[in-house]
């Protein structure tokens, strides 16, 4: 929040002038911005024009219900002027304007969710921080990159001329506000340039910046034309429009350059960086609309913030309707930015109407398909870009497996997982890669879930698969449990957890191995019964396994029970659930198991240790670690006592 009044005085006109303090984060942001974005200083103009354009869009939208807001000035436009003598630049619009309270809230605080977290992430390393700032959005405050004093005079549309507000700040911790007269509605921002910024006081320089960054702005951006005299700019003459002033998305693709697409993205996406990819299409049919959708190159800092508003802008026949129209795309594509312009929706469409509109359903389906197509295209044509995308947004996309059953197959094809085939968590494989590598006799896709990549990679459940050279997917994202819970198969191959149910390698095992199985189960029958009696309630069942080649024992979940990993996640999240009981599987060929089979004196202690170590090996936590340690020590001493020559 803004600090309360520091000083109040009364100006000659009687209007109250107040000096207020910036929210602490604003001061921090200003500081950072001036230093880290200096090499990119020209972007201030893009940001101010972008805001002016949004303000015009908002006015047009509000005027749909209240045409009086246009006052006598219906043609929306943005002006850029400079005054070489005063060393100022002015960016003016006749958009919605701001009231006094809005000025204080908008230009004195940062009203974004996650602001505190954002500032906590700043490292002090300017290069890294500059990137973060870009993600956070620079906006109005970027004017202080080139100005040491900024004056804003604004009046909200529909208010009387005496309801103008003047805001001024040198960017050093505080700002002044006072009420002033302003004849026309809208906002006028004057930048008092810092030393060394005089090159900006040039029509040709400003024009080139506007054309470069703001050509796509829908409203005309007007500047005074210069009359040249003796090879020098002379008198300022009548206005000219500097940009194309038409909706970029409504132009044919062939007429739009990549650079224009990129700059438009920065405007709609409030991003500082270039987008990763985009898709632009006009759809005709039952429902008619144009979509220009972008995939950002980086995840925004508030991607996981449930309250953050996400989505694309909705226009109806070129008229801006709303920001963040989340109904236009499903939640798992919330990172997409851009514009949808519908030819069918009524201009008075509201968020409530959107929720029920059939037209919106068609648009949402169409946009979803376009984005998934774009991703599939990247995955196929530009693996490096796709890997980047996956690193930033993969975890969000995974949510789609449960959220969007109609597109499950398409989303599944876009998933990437770590695998026993690779060495690091970053080397990921697709399900199609996996299927392409499957053994001739292999019928299933195997995976293991664990809390971390290392826990997954070293899971004892993988032993038999390693020994037979069968690939296993290593799933360690929290959301992976949800993914495999909703994804029963891929290309007709069932996805199967290696830590659930009895081991059934199907035709991957030969008859001889199966025969050995039966024989071992029989031979170990009495021992298993003894173990059951000893471990009692701690296990659901005990059986002999071929799953293990190196470990003496492991825990598995029953076929239809939840996995151990999921049970742990739920417990950690404080969610009550039925007590999870594992099945203990023992490796009949392991010397420890053989040793235990012959054990008489300390059978119960050995059995407990066998169970506890199996639990530890797969990432579980012991109920009673102290007793575990005591038992181990006791058994170690006993072993020492057995040694020939040890004191009796
Ligand atoms: P952002 O544009 O990302 O919200 P800014 O710091 O650029 O952040 O602007 C903060 C807010 O100030 C805007 O959301 C808008 O409400 C208001 N604002 C900025 N410029 C203008 C303008 N020219 N006309 C009306 N409102 C404006």
mmCIF file of N, CA, C and O in Angstrom, residues 323-375:
data_model
loop_
_atom_site.group_PDB
_atom_site.id
_atom_site.type_symbol
_atom_site.label_atom_id
_atom_site.label_comp_id
_atom_site.label_asym_id
_atom_site.label_seq_id
_atom_site.Cartn_x
_atom_site.Cartn_y
_atom_site.Cartn_z
ATOM 1 N N UNK A 323 -9.657 -8.112 -21.277
ATOM 2 C CA UNK A 323 -8.361 -8.764 -21.103
ATOM 3 C C UNK A 323 -8.601 -10.116 -20.459
ATOM 4 O O UNK A 323 -9.645 -10.323 -19.836
ATOM 5 N N UNK A 324 -7.623 -10.974 -20.549
ATOM 6 C CA UNK A 324 -7.647 -12.215 -19.772
ATOM 7 C C UNK A 324 -8.969 -12.964 -19.870
ATOM 8 O O UNK A 324 -9.572 -13.317 -18.860
ATOM 9 N N UNK A 325 -9.443 -13.161 -21.087
ATOM 10 C CA UNK A 325 -10.709 -13.894 -21.253
ATOM 11 C C UNK A 325 -10.403 -15.373 -21.089
ATOM 12 O O UNK A 325 -10.122 -16.077 -22.044
ATOM 13 N N UNK A 326 -10.431 -15.832 -19.825
ATOM 14 C CA UNK A 326 -9.946 -17.189 -19.553
ATOM 15 C C UNK A 326 -10.830 -18.268 -20.182
ATOM 16 O O UNK A 326 -10.402 -19.401 -20.325
ATOM 17 N N UNK A 327 -12.044 -17.896 -20.596
ATOM 18 C CA UNK A 327 -12.908 -18.901 -21.224
ATOM 19 C C UNK A 327 -12.429 -19.296 -22.618
ATOM 20 O O UNK A 327 -12.888 -20.278 -23.176
ATOM 21 N N UNK A 328 -11.527 -18.519 -23.182
ATOM 22 C CA UNK A 328 -11.127 -18.790 -24.559
ATOM 23 C C UNK A 328 -10.144 -19.942 -24.680
ATOM 24 O O UNK A 328 -9.897 -20.442 -25.766
ATOM 25 N N UNK A 329 -9.564 -20.344 -23.568
ATOM 26 C CA UNK A 329 -8.630 -21.471 -23.601
ATOM 27 C C UNK A 329 -8.752 -22.242 -22.293
ATOM 28 O O UNK A 329 -9.053 -21.650 -21.250
ATOM 29 N N UNK A 330 -8.508 -23.532 -22.329
ATOM 30 C CA UNK A 330 -8.560 -24.294 -21.079
ATOM 31 C C UNK A 330 -7.400 -23.922 -20.153
ATOM 32 O O UNK A 330 -6.386 -23.376 -20.601
ATOM 33 N N UNK A 331 -7.545 -24.236 -18.880
ATOM 34 C CA UNK A 331 -6.561 -23.855 -17.866
ATOM 35 C C UNK A 331 -5.151 -24.343 -18.158
ATOM 36 O O UNK A 331 -4.177 -23.659 -17.849
ATOM 37 N N UNK A 332 -5.027 -25.507 -18.774
ATOM 38 C CA UNK A 332 -3.675 -26.043 -18.985
ATOM 39 C C UNK A 332 -2.943 -25.314 -20.120
ATOM 40 O O UNK A 332 -1.780 -25.577 -20.375
ATOM 41 N N UNK A 333 -3.642 -24.406 -20.805
ATOM 42 C CA UNK A 333 -2.978 -23.572 -21.816
ATOM 43 C C UNK A 333 -2.953 -22.115 -21.358
ATOM 44 O O UNK A 333 -2.895 -21.199 -22.158
ATOM 45 N N UNK A 334 -2.951 -21.922 -20.037
ATOM 46 C CA UNK A 334 -3.052 -20.563 -19.520
ATOM 47 C C UNK A 334 -1.831 -19.695 -19.791
ATOM 48 O O UNK A 334 -1.855 -18.500 -19.570
ATOM 49 N N UNK A 335 -0.775 -20.296 -20.292
ATOM 50 C CA UNK A 335 0.420 -19.514 -20.610
ATOM 51 C C UNK A 335 0.310 -18.838 -21.975
ATOM 52 O O UNK A 335 1.135 -18.004 -22.316
ATOM 53 N N UNK A 336 -0.695 -19.196 -22.759
ATOM 54 C CA UNK A 336 -0.833 -18.625 -24.105
ATOM 55 C C UNK A 336 -1.303 -17.172 -24.006
ATOM 56 O O UNK A 336 -2.126 -16.835 -23.164
ATOM 57 N N UNK A 337 -0.732 -16.313 -24.853
ATOM 58 C CA UNK A 337 -1.131 -14.909 -24.904
ATOM 59 C C UNK A 337 -1.599 -14.583 -26.321
ATOM 60 O O UNK A 337 -1.237 -15.281 -27.260
ATOM 61 N N UNK A 338 -2.335 -13.517 -26.468
ATOM 62 C CA UNK A 338 -2.724 -13.114 -27.805
ATOM 63 C C UNK A 338 -4.110 -12.529 -27.871
ATOM 64 O O UNK A 338 -4.619 -11.985 -26.883
ATOM 65 N N UNK A 339 -4.694 -12.656 -29.060
ATOM 66 C CA UNK A 339 -5.961 -11.998 -29.348
ATOM 67 C C UNK A 339 -6.899 -12.962 -30.050
ATOM 68 O O UNK A 339 -6.474 -13.714 -30.919
ATOM 69 N N UNK A 340 -8.162 -12.915 -29.648
ATOM 70 C CA UNK A 340 -9.210 -13.566 -30.429
ATOM 71 C C UNK A 340 -10.210 -12.481 -30.781
ATOM 72 O O UNK A 340 -10.635 -11.716 -29.921
ATOM 73 N N UNK A 341 -10.548 -12.391 -32.051
ATOM 74 C CA UNK A 341 -11.499 -11.375 -32.501
ATOM 75 C C UNK A 341 -12.675 -12.109 -33.134
ATOM 76 O O UNK A 341 -12.541 -12.741 -34.173
ATOM 77 N N UNK A 342 -13.827 -12.030 -32.468
ATOM 78 C CA UNK A 342 -14.993 -12.777 -32.938
ATOM 79 C C UNK A 342 -15.892 -11.904 -33.793
ATOM 80 O O UNK A 342 -16.099 -10.724 -33.504
ATOM 81 N N UNK A 343 -16.443 -12.506 -34.833
ATOM 82 C CA UNK A 343 -17.382 -11.767 -35.677
ATOM 83 C C UNK A 343 -18.817 -12.016 -35.230
ATOM 84 O O UNK A 343 -19.733 -11.343 -35.685
ATOM 85 N N UNK A 344 -19.019 -12.981 -34.337
ATOM 86 C CA UNK A 344 -20.388 -13.395 -33.995
ATOM 87 C C UNK A 344 -20.893 -12.916 -32.646
ATOM 88 O O UNK A 344 -22.088 -12.758 -32.449
ATOM 89 N N UNK A 345 -19.990 -12.750 -31.698
ATOM 90 C CA UNK A 345 -20.449 -12.433 -30.344
ATOM 91 C C UNK A 345 -21.070 -11.034 -30.305
ATOM 92 O O UNK A 345 -20.686 -10.157 -31.079
ATOM 93 N N UNK A 346 -22.032 -10.834 -29.408
ATOM 94 C CA UNK A 346 -22.587 -9.488 -29.260
ATOM 95 C C UNK A 346 -21.561 -8.587 -28.583
ATOM 96 O O UNK A 346 -20.738 -9.057 -27.789
ATOM 97 N N UNK A 347 -21.622 -7.309 -28.884
ATOM 98 C CA UNK A 347 -20.658 -6.378 -28.300
ATOM 99 C C UNK A 347 -20.811 -6.264 -26.791
ATOM 100 O O UNK A 347 -19.882 -5.917 -26.078
ATOM 101 N N UNK A 348 -22.008 -6.572 -26.306
ATOM 102 C CA UNK A 348 -22.215 -6.421 -24.857
ATOM 103 C C UNK A 348 -21.923 -7.710 -24.093
ATOM 104 O O UNK A 348 -22.416 -7.918 -23.003
ATOM 105 N N UNK A 349 -21.121 -8.571 -24.692
ATOM 106 C CA UNK A 349 -20.829 -9.857 -24.053
ATOM 107 C C UNK A 349 -20.055 -9.630 -22.736
ATOM 108 O O UNK A 349 -19.183 -8.776 -22.650
ATOM 109 N N UNK A 350 -20.451 -10.377 -21.710
ATOM 110 C CA UNK A 350 -19.793 -10.238 -20.409
ATOM 111 C C UNK A 350 -19.128 -11.558 -20.054
ATOM 112 O O UNK A 350 -19.340 -12.572 -20.718
ATOM 113 N N UNK A 351 -18.349 -11.555 -18.991
ATOM 114 C CA UNK A 351 -17.714 -12.804 -18.541
ATOM 115 C C UNK A 351 -18.751 -13.869 -18.248
ATOM 116 O O UNK A 351 -18.558 -15.043 -18.533
ATOM 117 N N UNK A 352 -19.872 -13.444 -17.672
ATOM 118 C CA UNK A 352 -20.927 -14.393 -17.315
ATOM 119 C C UNK A 352 -21.500 -15.027 -18.585
ATOM 120 O O UNK A 352 -21.694 -16.230 -18.663
ATOM 121 N N UNK A 353 -21.753 -14.174 -19.588
ATOM 122 C CA UNK A 353 -22.315 -14.692 -20.837
ATOM 123 C C UNK A 353 -21.316 -15.644 -21.492
ATOM 124 O O UNK A 353 -21.675 -16.702 -21.984
ATOM 125 N N UNK A 354 -20.038 -15.258 -21.425
ATOM 126 C CA UNK A 354 -19.012 -16.095 -22.049
ATOM 127 C C UNK A 354 -19.046 -17.517 -21.523
ATOM 128 O O UNK A 354 -18.827 -18.473 -22.246
ATOM 129 N N UNK A 355 -19.331 -17.621 -20.225
ATOM 130 C CA UNK A 355 -19.298 -18.945 -19.618
ATOM 131 C C UNK A 355 -20.315 -19.885 -20.244
ATOM 132 O O UNK A 355 -20.136 -21.092 -20.227
ATOM 133 N N UNK A 356 -21.387 -19.314 -20.776
ATOM 134 C CA UNK A 356 -22.434 -20.180 -21.307
ATOM 135 C C UNK A 356 -22.561 -20.154 -22.815
ATOM 136 O O UNK A 356 -23.338 -20.909 -23.387
ATOM 137 N N UNK A 357 -21.797 -19.297 -23.454
ATOM 138 C CA UNK A 357 -21.983 -19.110 -24.882
ATOM 139 C C UNK A 357 -21.532 -20.320 -25.706
ATOM 140 O O UNK A 357 -20.454 -20.853 -25.508
ATOM 141 N N UNK A 358 -22.380 -20.719 -26.658
ATOM 142 C CA UNK A 358 -22.008 -21.818 -27.555
ATOM 143 C C UNK A 358 -20.917 -21.356 -28.514
ATOM 144 O O UNK A 358 -20.068 -22.133 -28.916
ATOM 145 N N UNK A 359 -20.988 -20.082 -28.896
ATOM 146 C CA UNK A 359 -19.949 -19.560 -29.787
ATOM 147 C C UNK A 359 -18.585 -19.681 -29.130
ATOM 148 O O UNK A 359 -17.595 -20.023 -29.769
ATOM 149 N N UNK A 360 -18.547 -19.369 -27.840
ATOM 150 C CA UNK A 360 -17.284 -19.442 -27.123
ATOM 151 C C UNK A 360 -16.774 -20.867 -27.072
ATOM 152 O O UNK A 360 -15.580 -21.122 -27.220
ATOM 153 N N UNK A 361 -17.688 -21.796 -26.922
ATOM 154 C CA UNK A 361 -17.263 -23.199 -26.899
ATOM 155 C C UNK A 361 -16.553 -23.559 -28.203
ATOM 156 O O UNK A 361 -15.512 -24.206 -28.198
ATOM 157 N N UNK A 362 -17.124 -23.103 -29.306
ATOM 158 C CA UNK A 362 -16.515 -23.398 -30.608
ATOM 159 C C UNK A 362 -15.149 -22.706 -30.721
ATOM 160 O O UNK A 362 -14.182 -23.302 -31.192
ATOM 161 N N UNK A 363 -15.084 -21.470 -30.265
ATOM 162 C CA UNK A 363 -13.813 -20.736 -30.352
ATOM 163 C C UNK A 363 -12.766 -21.405 -29.463
ATOM 164 O O UNK A 363 -11.618 -21.607 -29.854
ATOM 165 N N UNK A 364 -13.192 -21.793 -28.277
ATOM 166 C CA UNK A 364 -12.274 -22.435 -27.330
ATOM 167 C C UNK A 364 -11.728 -23.736 -27.917
ATOM 168 O O UNK A 364 -10.529 -23.999 -27.857
ATOM 169 N N UNK A 365 -12.634 -24.502 -28.522
ATOM 170 C CA UNK A 365 -12.199 -25.749 -29.162
ATOM 171 C C UNK A 365 -11.197 -25.454 -30.274
ATOM 172 O O UNK A 365 -10.168 -26.122 -30.390
ATOM 173 N N UNK A 366 -11.499 -24.435 -31.072
ATOM 174 C CA UNK A 366 -10.635 -24.085 -32.199
ATOM 175 C C UNK A 366 -9.276 -23.581 -31.744
ATOM 176 O O UNK A 366 -8.238 -23.961 -32.298
ATOM 177 N N UNK A 367 -9.288 -22.736 -30.724
ATOM 178 C CA UNK A 367 -8.019 -22.187 -30.223
ATOM 179 C C UNK A 367 -7.164 -23.290 -29.608
ATOM 180 O O UNK A 367 -5.946 -23.333 -29.795
ATOM 181 N N UNK A 368 -7.810 -24.169 -28.858
ATOM 182 C CA UNK A 368 -7.083 -25.273 -28.233
ATOM 183 C C UNK A 368 -6.390 -26.112 -29.296
ATOM 184 O O UNK A 368 -5.210 -26.451 -29.191
ATOM 185 N N UNK A 369 -7.150 -26.413 -30.344
ATOM 186 C CA UNK A 369 -6.598 -27.236 -31.397
ATOM 187 C C UNK A 369 -5.412 -26.535 -32.058
ATOM 188 O O UNK A 369 -4.378 -27.154 -32.314
ATOM 189 N N UNK A 370 -5.557 -25.242 -32.306
ATOM 190 C CA UNK A 370 -4.475 -24.486 -32.953
ATOM 191 C C UNK A 370 -3.201 -24.502 -32.114
ATOM 192 O O UNK A 370 -2.100 -24.656 -32.634
ATOM 193 N N UNK A 371 -3.368 -24.304 -30.818
ATOM 194 C CA UNK A 371 -2.189 -24.276 -29.953
ATOM 195 C C UNK A 371 -1.546 -25.667 -29.911
ATOM 196 O O UNK A 371 -0.322 -25.799 -30.021
ATOM 197 N N UNK A 372 -2.360 -26.694 -29.801
ATOM 198 C CA UNK A 372 -1.794 -28.054 -29.763
ATOM 199 C C UNK A 372 -1.112 -28.381 -31.097
ATOM 200 O O UNK A 372 -0.063 -29.027 -31.121
ATOM 201 N N UNK A 373 -1.698 -27.921 -32.195
ATOM 202 C CA UNK A 373 -1.062 -28.117 -33.511
ATOM 203 C C UNK A 373 0.285 -27.414 -33.568
ATOM 204 O O UNK A 373 1.267 -27.964 -34.067
ATOM 205 N N UNK A 374 0.301 -26.196 -33.044
ATOM 206 C CA UNK A 374 1.547 -25.428 -33.060
ATOM 207 C C UNK A 374 2.617 -26.158 -32.250
ATOM 208 O O UNK A 374 3.770 -26.281 -32.678
ATOM 209 N N UNK A 375 2.221 -26.676 -31.097
ATOM 210 C CA UNK A 375 3.179 -27.389 -30.252
ATOM 211 C C UNK A 375 3.655 -28.662 -30.940
ATOM 212 O O UNK A 375 4.842 -28.993 -30.910
#
